[in-house]
Amino acid sequence: MLGRLTWAAIPFNEPLPLISMGVILIVILAVLALVTVKGWWPYLWREWITSVDHKRIGVMYVVLGLVMLLRGYSDAIMMRTQQAIAIGSAQGYLPPDHYDQIFSAHGTIMIFFVAMPLVIGLMNFAVPLQLGVRDVAFPVLNSVSFWLTATGALLINLSLVIGNFARTGWMGYPPLSELAFSPDVGVDYYLWSLQISGIGTLLTGINFVTTILKLRAPGMTYFRMPVFCWTALASSLLIVAAFPVLTATFMMLLLDRYLGMHFFTNDAGGNQMMYVNLFWAWGHPEVYILILPAFGIFSEVVATFSGKGLFSYRSMVWATLAICVLSFMVWLHHFFTMGAGADVNAFFGIMSSIIAVPTGVKVFNWLFTMFRGRIVFHTPMLFAVGFIITFVIGGLTGVLLAVPPVDFVVHNSAFLVAHFHNVIIGGVLFGILAGINYWFPKAFGFTLDERFGHASFWCWLIGFYLAFMPLYALGLMGMTRRLQHIPDPSWRPLLLVAEIGAIVIFCGVLCQIAQLYVSIRTREQRQDVTGDPWNGRTLEWSTSSPPPAYNYAVLPKVETIDAFWQMKRMGRAPVKPAYEAIEVPHNSPAGFITAFFATIMGFSLIWHIWWLAILNFLAAIIVVLIAGWSTEREHEISAAEVAQLERAPA
């Protein structure tokens, strides 16, 4: 009746998971109680849970990513603490089995449920506004995408208290992920959570490709689009091309585990290296799925806070498109050690070096934009400057790893861990934090506190260097990845420095929480009444803060790049006060209900509760069909209502 699910699935004999479960349950119950006592359920259901407004969906993506960042960081600090104390004869506090689950969950959460939701959330919020349109191409599909991503995050968190998570690393390599070595549900949690969330991500990619190619303000040609829209387009194209590869790869591994097939086993004709090949055919484009939107954010931030147009806009666009294409030609550098041969390694080593060229073009463009500009060091600009320095270091170590003989020496070492975090934290996360500070006043109508913003930046920057620069040295000294116990006591000083760095980063997280709290408390004094707090250049700053549900009462007419900047220079209002009725999409519970059934289906598949999985799969399909065939999808806001909302006479 309940498949493999028994009381033994709950780790009563392990204190850490039980304590974590208790804390999480207390927090969840406290939040539910607060919402109930305050009577917020109708508002949350109407304005957020069932909303198909791209701005609100974007905010929910960002909230999900930030919550999961706390979960992923807790895993990181536990690993760093374990390595700092489990040296020589000391064994630390994490047993090997638990430690393996933690580093697997950390990588999975940070890539799929922190970086991806944060990047997609900012794209959701800003891209339609920058394009001068009223919503994405498929609003209901947008809601479904978000809730499927949330489903994957929920399933991974369930593995903390019901069963266990994978012990394979975040890549799930066979043979470790095959039944012979992982007979429990850990790998199943990994596979089904990523399959379900991956479908949501693929739908998002399709949505944004369609939106950017087909929905733009009148006069906005491709080469008048903001750079962030270009990077969002490139990222979405990569999603559409790469995520089906990951889905097919995971499906083959699921067939191995559930039906005894042999795609990736060592017997019956299987080949475990085929999994590695397919995984990284998705995995390296995934790096650029994350970093390209960050490049777009920095382009907007640097131009705005330098008071200048972006230097060589067209070269930025072509560099973005070059990265988009070249990202599919470098994946084999992730396994130079597999014995593919000198010719193959040489080709991918050369391509991995070449892809640094368009990235270098971008760096010089940002520097030339700042050159002789009137730079204002608000928090987003600080993250941009910190990014340029930090990301260049990460890029240079990446070029070093592109040399096959060097990679052969340091591939499985802490050097690679430092490089990867150098790119993801110094590039993607700094970009996300810059974007959140940059667009927050547009989303909520008031600016964030600059004092705590500056403090969080310095903590993140200093903490990053303390936490990961020692790992470069440790990698060159011979420290391999994923060590639960440190055999060489001479590594202790650098590991302690890395531990201090992780603590400083935590101070940065606390500063951001304090920044949000203080900003909300003092929001009356920091209101954005103009809609343009930064003297922005692109169209999103031409509408009110926060924007109305329809974004623009009258769609703006674009005549050049930096359209809003040009309007201000020419002394023209961004829109004409000739209001017409506007159709906006109805709220839809389809996304939330689909995700509800998908969650139960995923949990049932993990625990082999077949009857429940089938029922919920059918229920999810029915919900999707009902939503797809619905004819009442929009409602009209009359011209008089629009005029009233715009505070203008009808």
XYZ file of C-alpha atoms in Angstrom:
650
model
C 0.000 0.000 0.000
C 2.777 2.478 0.941
C 5.588 0.918 -1.087
C 8.920 1.255 0.650
C 7.694 3.935 3.066
C 7.886 2.793 6.700
C 8.602 4.388 10.067
C 12.240 3.440 9.532
C 12.403 6.230 6.938
C 12.459 8.831 9.731
C 15.993 9.052 11.227
C 15.063 8.741 14.908
C 18.639 7.702 15.775
C 20.320 10.720 14.126
C 20.167 13.931 16.187
C 21.172 16.442 13.477
C 18.344 15.692 11.024
C 15.843 15.548 13.894
C 16.970 18.919 15.240
C 16.841 20.409 11.733
C 13.376 18.927 11.219
C 12.199 20.377 14.523
C 13.495 23.863 13.736
C 11.968 23.835 10.248
C 8.602 22.609 11.560
C 8.559 25.295 14.255
C 9.299 28.008 11.671
C 6.652 26.688 9.261
C 4.020 26.416 12.003
C 4.864 29.910 13.260
C 4.474 31.371 9.754
C 1.186 29.518 9.189
C -0.108 30.678 12.554
C 0.858 34.292 11.835
C -0.825 34.241 8.416
C -3.964 32.696 9.917
C -4.171 35.078 12.882
C -3.638 38.105 10.655
C -6.232 36.863 8.158
C -3.819 37.049 5.220
C -4.890 33.867 3.429
C -7.376 35.516 1.010
C -4.802 38.164 0.091
C -2.008 35.614 -0.401
C -4.237 33.371 -2.501
C -5.539 36.209 -4.665
C -2.422 38.337 -5.060
C 0.403 35.814 -4.971
C -0.380 32.094 -5.043
C -2.734 32.278 -8.022
C -1.171 35.354 -9.630
C 0.027 35.151 -13.236
C 1.562 38.647 -13.137
C 5.186 38.244 -14.236
C 6.340 40.722 -11.576
C 4.829 38.797 -8.690
C 6.039 35.481 -10.081
C 9.511 37.000 -10.346
C 9.380 38.095 -6.707
C 8.260 34.595 -5.649
C 11.164 33.052 -7.573
C 13.577 35.384 -5.752
C 12.029 34.592 -2.347
C 12.296 30.855 -3.076
C 15.928 31.263 -4.110
C 16.811 33.272 -0.995
C 15.135 30.757 1.332
C 16.999 27.911 -0.361
C 20.209 29.965 -0.121
C 19.890 29.768 3.655
C 19.416 25.996 3.408
C 22.362 25.594 1.038
C 24.548 27.848 3.179
C 23.759 25.781 6.281
C 25.113 22.740 4.429
C 28.220 24.705 3.434
C 29.027 25.879 6.955
C 28.582 22.336 8.274
C 31.030 20.988 5.683
C 33.554 23.753 6.276
C 33.355 23.242 10.060
C 33.769 19.492 9.701
C 36.902 19.931 7.599
C 38.311 22.520 10.000
C 38.079 20.191 13.025
C 38.312 16.635 11.583
C 42.099 16.725 11.166
C 44.589 14.022 12.120
C 43.191 11.936 14.975
C 40.055 14.090 15.392
C 36.974 12.748 13.597
C 34.706 15.788 13.697
C 30.991 15.734 14.278
C 29.605 14.539 10.922
C 29.718 10.794 10.166
C 30.814 9.952 6.592
C 27.321 8.922 5.440
C 25.755 12.174 6.633
C 28.637 14.258 5.255
C 28.203 12.671 1.811
C 24.510 13.594 1.812
C 25.344 17.170 2.842
C 27.826 17.877 0.058
C 25.488 16.268 -2.482
C 22.535 18.348 -1.264
C 24.641 21.524 -1.114
C 25.650 21.405 -4.774
C 22.201 20.351 -5.966
C 20.414 23.068 -3.998
C 22.821 25.864 -4.872
C 22.723 25.208 -8.622
C 19.119 24.151 -9.193
C 17.218 25.847 -6.371
C 19.256 28.963 -5.535
C 21.051 30.203 -8.644
C 18.363 29.158 -11.145
C 15.333 30.601 -9.276
C 17.168 33.847 -8.506
C 18.280 34.336 -12.112
C 14.870 33.383 -13.537
C 13.143 35.555 -10.934
C 15.042 38.671 -12.012
C 14.418 37.816 -15.665
C 10.719 37.410 -14.901
C 10.504 40.743 -13.166
C 12.614 42.940 -15.413
C 12.509 41.606 -18.986
C 8.847 42.416 -19.853
C 9.257 45.857 -18.271
C 12.431 46.502 -20.264
C 10.745 45.318 -23.451
C 7.893 47.761 -22.842
C 5.206 45.046 -22.848
C 2.454 44.060 -20.441
C 3.384 40.466 -19.604
C 5.205 37.396 -20.823
C 3.855 35.446 -23.790
C 2.276 32.671 -21.673
C 1.297 33.998 -18.227
C -0.370 30.826 -16.894
C 2.548 28.706 -18.109
C 4.801 31.080 -16.189
C 2.902 30.283 -12.985
C 3.098 26.541 -13.686
C 6.870 26.851 -14.211
C 7.388 28.536 -10.862
C 5.300 26.085 -8.878
C 7.003 23.082 -10.483
C 10.349 24.570 -9.415
C 8.972 24.959 -5.893
C 7.889 21.307 -6.023
C 11.451 20.187 -6.684
C 12.726 22.316 -3.797
C 10.109 20.831 -1.459
C 11.008 17.261 -2.392
C 14.696 17.871 -1.678
C 13.846 19.303 1.722
C 11.616 16.322 2.490
C 14.659 14.090 2.058
C 16.106 15.769 5.150
C 13.514 14.112 7.394
C 11.928 11.259 5.402
C 14.516 8.859 4.079
C 17.822 10.344 2.964
C 19.422 12.232 0.106
C 21.888 11.030 -2.512
C 25.506 10.405 -1.511
C 26.810 10.765 -5.062
C 27.751 14.443 -5.323
C 25.486 16.909 -7.101
C 26.248 15.314 -10.481
C 24.859 11.857 -9.613
C 27.591 9.932 -11.431
C 27.119 6.192 -12.042
C 28.044 3.667 -10.808
C 27.512 5.367 -7.422
C 23.989 6.352 -8.442
C 23.056 2.882 -9.701
C 21.062 0.478 -7.550
C 24.095 -1.667 -6.725
C 25.718 1.194 -4.801
C 22.690 3.356 -3.867
C 19.792 0.979 -3.162
C 17.967 3.481 -0.911
C 15.805 6.448 -1.940
C 18.518 9.133 -1.901
C 19.218 9.080 -5.636
C 15.475 8.843 -6.349
C 14.914 12.074 -4.397
C 17.670 13.660 -6.461
C 16.334 12.461 -9.812
C 12.628 13.153 -9.347
C 13.083 16.587 -7.753
C 15.293 17.652 -10.659
C 13.065 16.064 -13.291
C 10.003 17.951 -12.060
C 11.781 21.271 -11.546
C 13.606 20.794 -14.873
C 10.277 20.666 -16.694
C 9.385 23.996 -15.075
C 12.716 25.481 -16.156
C 12.284 24.270 -19.741
C 8.815 25.832 -19.899
C 10.337 29.085 -18.623
C 12.931 29.006 -21.396
C 10.256 28.518 -24.044
C 8.219 31.338 -22.518
C 11.056 33.851 -22.562
C 12.304 32.979 -26.029
C 8.777 33.589 -27.309
C 8.345 36.769 -25.262
C 11.608 38.389 -26.367
C 11.298 37.405 -30.029
C 7.599 38.210 -30.450
C 6.583 40.797 -27.821
C 8.418 44.103 -27.844
C 7.333 47.723 -27.620
C 6.638 49.529 -30.906
C 9.938 50.487 -32.492
C 12.059 48.222 -30.302
C 14.165 46.369 -32.844
C 16.598 43.718 -31.698
C 19.464 46.185 -31.534
C 17.448 48.566 -29.403
C 16.844 45.975 -26.699
C 18.638 46.458 -23.356
C 21.618 44.152 -22.876
C 19.822 42.344 -20.043
C 17.126 41.313 -22.533
C 19.817 39.984 -24.874
C 21.445 37.958 -22.103
C 18.031 36.679 -20.986
C 17.354 35.602 -24.586
C 20.705 33.815 -24.837
C 20.143 32.124 -21.467
C 16.635 31.029 -22.494
C 17.894 29.625 -25.801
C 20.457 27.609 -23.847
C 17.711 26.358 -21.523
C 15.613 25.191 -24.476
C 18.600 23.454 -26.073
C 20.263 21.979 -22.979
C 17.595 20.989 -20.471
C 16.044 18.260 -22.656
C 19.492 16.609 -22.611
C 19.455 16.564 -18.796
C 15.875 15.293 -18.730
C 16.707 12.426 -21.103
C 19.860 11.575 -19.133
C 18.011 11.407 -15.836
C 15.248 9.369 -17.446
C 17.774 6.780 -18.604
C 19.216 6.574 -15.096
C 15.689 6.205 -13.702
C 15.051 3.357 -16.152
C 18.254 1.718 -14.919
C 17.075 2.005 -11.323
C 13.388 1.218 -11.735
C 13.250 -1.265 -14.621
C 16.686 -2.863 -14.466
C 17.933 -1.406 -17.728
C 21.641 -0.933 -18.424
C 22.267 2.473 -19.965
C 24.987 3.376 -17.481
C 25.968 0.111 -15.805
C 29.235 -1.725 -16.398
C 27.457 -4.822 -17.643
C 24.971 -5.675 -20.414
C 26.454 -3.089 -22.782
C 26.094 -0.049 -20.518
C 28.629 2.760 -20.334
C 28.938 4.982 -17.295
C 30.986 7.534 -19.254
C 27.968 8.130 -21.484
C 26.228 9.616 -18.429
C 29.189 11.926 -17.772
C 29.197 12.974 -21.430
C 25.489 13.732 -21.487
C 25.467 15.397 -18.075
C 28.178 17.879 -19.032
C 26.666 18.441 -22.483
C 23.975 20.074 -20.324
C 26.249 21.114 -17.460
C 28.586 23.529 -19.158
C 25.849 25.431 -21.007
C 24.203 25.569 -17.555
C 27.136 27.661 -16.307
C 26.327 30.213 -19.016
C 22.586 29.931 -18.394
C 23.453 31.336 -14.973
C 26.245 33.786 -15.762
C 24.829 35.445 -18.907
C 21.881 37.102 -17.099
C 24.380 38.242 -14.436
C 26.416 39.845 -17.234
C 23.253 41.613 -18.347
C 22.561 42.899 -14.839
C 26.084 44.283 -14.540
C 25.708 45.967 -17.932
C 22.585 47.786 -16.722
C 24.114 48.647 -13.346
C 27.452 49.901 -14.695
C 25.794 52.113 -17.327
C 23.269 53.548 -14.858
C 25.705 54.332 -12.046
C 28.388 55.641 -14.416
C 25.918 58.086 -15.989
C 26.948 56.897 -19.471
C 25.644 54.669 -22.193
C 27.196 51.224 -22.271
C 30.482 51.260 -24.190
C 30.225 49.432 -27.550
C 26.701 48.068 -27.145
C 26.878 45.968 -30.319
C 30.071 44.216 -29.287
C 28.335 43.291 -26.006
C 25.485 41.749 -27.974
C 27.771 39.818 -30.297
C 29.901 38.660 -27.374
C 26.744 37.369 -25.675
C 25.699 35.453 -28.780
C 29.236 34.100 -29.229
C 29.205 32.743 -25.669
C 25.766 31.234 -26.351
C 27.157 29.248 -29.306
C 30.592 28.408 -27.912
C 29.141 27.127 -24.624
C 28.145 23.915 -26.441
C 31.709 23.279 -27.613
C 33.585 23.042 -24.329
C 31.853 20.398 -22.198
C 34.579 17.763 -22.445
C 37.010 19.846 -20.383
C 35.067 18.541 -17.380
C 36.591 15.107 -17.910
C 39.964 15.540 -19.569
C 41.093 12.666 -17.333
C 38.796 10.085 -18.979
C 41.397 9.102 -21.593
C 39.689 10.531 -24.682
C 43.007 11.075 -26.451
C 45.281 14.012 -27.201
C 43.394 15.271 -30.262
C 40.023 15.419 -28.489
C 41.535 17.009 -25.385
C 43.409 19.555 -27.496
C 40.259 20.615 -29.351
C 38.219 21.126 -26.193
C 41.146 22.794 -24.442
C 41.468 25.307 -27.274
C 37.710 25.949 -27.353
C 37.684 26.424 -23.576
C 40.340 29.109 -23.969
C 38.582 30.776 -26.909
C 35.322 31.189 -24.965
C 37.239 33.469 -22.589
C 37.631 35.997 -25.429
C 34.006 37.254 -25.610
C 33.956 37.338 -21.801
C 37.071 39.516 -21.916
C 35.314 41.798 -24.398
C 32.557 42.326 -21.840
C 35.005 43.089 -19.038
C 36.767 45.758 -21.106
C 33.414 47.240 -22.144
C 32.376 47.605 -18.497
C 35.724 49.198 -17.655
C 35.480 51.628 -20.575
C 31.911 52.474 -19.559
C 33.179 53.454 -16.112
C 36.140 55.364 -17.572
C 35.498 59.094 -17.101
C 31.987 58.345 -15.940
C 30.328 60.029 -12.971
C 30.350 56.877 -10.869
C 27.975 56.647 -7.903
C 28.846 53.803 -5.548
C 25.434 52.581 -4.521
C 25.218 48.944 -3.410
C 24.566 47.508 -6.917
C 27.659 49.318 -8.250
C 29.799 47.966 -5.410
C 28.786 44.431 -6.328
C 29.598 45.231 -9.977
C 33.119 46.422 -9.167
C 33.693 43.490 -6.813
C 32.445 41.164 -9.529
C 34.852 42.455 -12.175
C 37.894 41.843 -9.980
C 36.716 38.508 -8.578
C 35.325 37.095 -11.800
C 38.504 37.865 -13.728
C 40.421 35.738 -11.207
C 37.889 32.934 -11.655
C 38.114 33.241 -15.421
C 41.893 33.083 -15.386
C 41.868 29.931 -13.274
C 39.304 28.552 -15.729
C 41.682 29.162 -18.624
C 44.374 27.415 -16.580
C 42.079 24.407 -16.128
C 41.469 24.428 -19.902
C 45.048 23.177 -20.342
C 44.661 19.364 -20.249
C 47.974 18.565 -18.493
C 47.223 21.117 -15.753
C 43.681 19.838 -15.416
C 44.995 16.287 -15.089
C 46.926 17.354 -11.981
C 44.310 19.511 -10.193
C 41.021 18.147 -11.584
C 39.925 16.275 -8.463
C 41.425 18.761 -6.034
C 40.181 21.665 -3.922
C 41.610 23.945 -6.647
C 38.626 23.066 -8.837
C 36.221 23.724 -5.954
C 37.764 27.177 -5.526
C 37.511 27.928 -9.268
C 33.868 26.897 -9.496
C 32.865 28.961 -6.469
C 34.968 31.836 -7.808
C 32.736 31.907 -10.888
C 29.397 31.172 -9.238
C 29.740 33.410 -6.167
C 31.919 36.147 -7.672
C 29.892 36.117 -10.891
C 26.365 34.763 -10.576
C 25.616 35.527 -6.928
C 27.183 38.997 -6.985
C 25.110 39.687 -10.105
C 21.940 38.499 -8.404
C 22.601 40.601 -5.294
C 23.308 43.631 -7.507
C 20.063 42.984 -9.400
C 18.001 42.617 -6.220
C 19.313 45.926 -4.840
C 18.889 47.579 -8.262
C 15.297 46.547 -8.998
C 13.967 46.340 -5.434
C 12.581 49.920 -5.454
C 10.870 49.214 -8.761
C 9.243 46.081 -7.302
C 8.160 47.478 -3.929
C 8.182 51.257 -4.216
C 10.981 51.998 -1.732
C 14.738 51.710 -1.752
C 16.871 49.399 0.371
C 19.033 50.720 3.215
C 22.469 51.616 1.822
C 24.416 51.211 5.081
C 23.506 47.566 5.498
C 23.815 47.095 1.732
C 27.416 48.294 1.808
C 28.133 46.163 4.881
C 26.710 43.058 3.199
C 28.855 43.687 0.115
C 32.086 43.961 2.093
C 31.248 40.860 4.124
C 30.497 38.881 0.960
C 33.648 40.102 -0.790
C 36.055 39.641 2.116
C 34.366 36.405 3.186
C 34.632 34.987 -0.305
C 38.371 35.639 -0.542
C 38.982 34.212 2.921
C 36.838 31.147 2.234
C 38.067 30.160 -1.225
C 41.527 31.557 -1.906
C 42.991 29.058 0.617
C 41.355 26.261 -1.391
C 43.422 27.179 -4.442
C 46.552 26.694 -2.360
C 45.242 23.524 -0.721
C 44.412 22.070 -4.127
C 47.950 22.681 -5.337
C 49.177 21.081 -2.101
C 47.263 17.902 -2.906
C 43.972 18.207 -1.027
C 41.271 16.390 -2.968
C 37.560 17.189 -3.074
C 34.814 15.847 -0.801
C 37.039 14.952 2.154
C 35.133 14.175 5.345
C 38.403 13.754 7.239
C 41.665 15.643 6.658
C 44.714 13.357 6.817
C 47.421 16.056 6.674
C 47.665 18.326 9.771
C 49.737 20.860 7.791
C 46.563 21.885 5.971
C 44.918 23.039 9.232
C 45.861 26.775 9.078
C 44.399 27.268 5.600
C 41.275 25.284 6.509
C 40.773 27.506 9.563
C 41.084 30.600 7.348
C 38.439 29.095 5.037
C 36.203 28.499 8.056
C 36.603 32.145 9.111
C 35.673 33.164 5.562
C 32.459 31.145 5.730
C 31.592 32.916 8.994
C 32.256 36.337 7.434
C 29.933 35.388 4.544
C 27.309 34.507 7.160
C 27.728 38.027 8.552
C 26.964 39.245 5.018
C 23.764 37.189 5.007
C 22.811 38.671 8.392
C 23.465 42.177 7.048
C 21.105 41.491 4.155
C 18.395 40.278 6.523
C 18.936 43.409 8.634
C 18.892 45.526 5.461
C 15.499 44.163 4.507
C 14.101 44.562 8.035
C 15.341 48.133 8.462
C 14.208 49.101 4.962
C 10.688 47.844 5.584
C 10.530 49.619 8.938
C 11.660 52.919 7.383
C 9.923 52.560 4.021
C 7.964 55.790 4.511
C 11.216 57.759 4.458
C 12.652 55.925 1.445
C 9.661 55.830 -0.893
C 10.300 55.946 -4.630
C 7.691 58.470 -5.763
C 9.264 59.155 -9.164
C 9.580 55.579 -10.421
C 13.185 56.452 -11.342
C 15.332 56.427 -8.169
C 18.643 55.751 -9.977
C 18.171 58.091 -12.981
C 17.838 54.950 -15.104
C 18.258 54.490 -18.821
C 15.825 51.706 -19.762
C 12.061 51.542 -20.008
C 11.264 49.912 -16.667
C 12.126 53.203 -14.945
C 9.509 55.073 -16.980
C 6.597 53.460 -15.151
C 5.532 53.847 -11.530
C 7.071 51.973 -8.614
C 5.672 49.404 -8.162
C 4.275 49.109 -11.690
C 0.553 48.484 -12.185
C -0.677 45.030 -13.243
C -0.654 46.123 -16.902
C 2.863 47.707 -16.651
C 2.185 50.492 -19.173
C -1.055 52.407 -19.644
C 0.139 53.175 -23.180
C 2.901 51.115 -24.732
C 6.007 53.294 -25.151
C 7.376 54.011 -28.610
C 11.082 53.231 -28.867
C 13.367 55.145 -31.212
C 16.841 54.245 -29.924
C 18.718 52.181 -27.349
C 18.412 53.470 -23.774
C 14.913 54.575 -24.730
C 13.947 56.162 -21.414
C 17.233 58.094 -21.210
C 16.522 59.505 -24.663
C 12.987 60.478 -23.634
C 14.343 62.371 -20.641
C 16.979 64.126 -22.756
C 14.372 65.183 -25.299
C 12.009 66.330 -22.545
C 9.268 63.989 -23.689
C 6.881 62.091 -21.428
C 7.367 58.331 -21.765
C 3.707 57.768 -22.661
C 0.848 59.807 -24.098
C -2.152 60.332 -21.791
C -4.612 58.770 -24.237
C -5.857 55.776 -22.301
C -7.655 52.785 -23.768
C -9.125 49.660 -22.238
C -6.505 47.046 -21.394
C -6.938 43.283 -21.225
C -4.980 41.509 -18.489
C -4.936 37.774 -17.742
C -7.110 36.293 -15.013
C -5.463 34.804 -11.968
C -5.172 31.039 -12.274
C -4.758 28.348 -9.600
C -3.550 25.924 -12.300
C 0.128 26.287 -11.399
C -0.343 25.746 -7.683
C -2.761 22.814 -8.104
C -0.536 21.164 -10.712
C 2.440 21.484 -8.381
C 0.404 20.029 -5.498
C -0.314 16.893 -7.493
C 3.243 16.823 -8.872
C 4.638 16.892 -5.319
C 2.576 13.902 -4.239
C 3.382 12.134 -7.507
C 7.122 12.716 -7.072
C 7.040 11.556 -3.447
C 5.056 8.471 -4.465
C 7.503 7.591 -7.245
C 10.421 7.956 -4.834
C 8.825 5.519 -2.384
C 7.286 3.215 -5.031
C 3.684 3.986 -4.080
C 2.522 3.290 -7.619
C -1.229 3.704 -7.248
C -0.837 7.146 -5.670
C 1.692 8.220 -8.304
C -0.683 7.240 -11.133
C -3.650 9.024 -9.554
C -1.740 12.249 -9.036
C -0.192 12.128 -12.508
C -3.658 11.862 -14.021
C -4.932 14.654 -11.758
C -2.076 16.951 -12.827
C -2.786 16.200 -16.491
C -6.475 17.003 -16.010
C -5.635 20.336 -14.359
C -3.317 21.257 -17.222
C -5.944 20.316 -19.823
C -8.660 22.316 -18.058
C -6.365 25.348 -17.850
C -5.314 24.930 -21.489
C -8.868 24.690 -22.797
C -10.233 27.528 -20.702
C -11.685 30.291 -22.869
C -12.073 32.917 -20.125
C -8.439 33.857 -19.752
C -8.532 37.651 -19.594
C -10.532 40.466 -18.105
C -10.721 44.063 -19.198
C -9.639 47.150 -17.307
C -11.654 50.026 -18.733
C -10.074 53.248 -19.936
C -11.662 55.081 -17.010
C -10.136 52.630 -14.523
C -6.750 52.958 -16.208
C -6.990 56.737 -16.030
C -7.919 56.545 -12.358
C -5.031 54.196 -11.622
C -2.674 56.520 -13.476
C -4.075 59.449 -11.457
C -5.083 61.246 -14.609
C -8.477 62.430 -15.909
C -10.332 60.021 -18.176
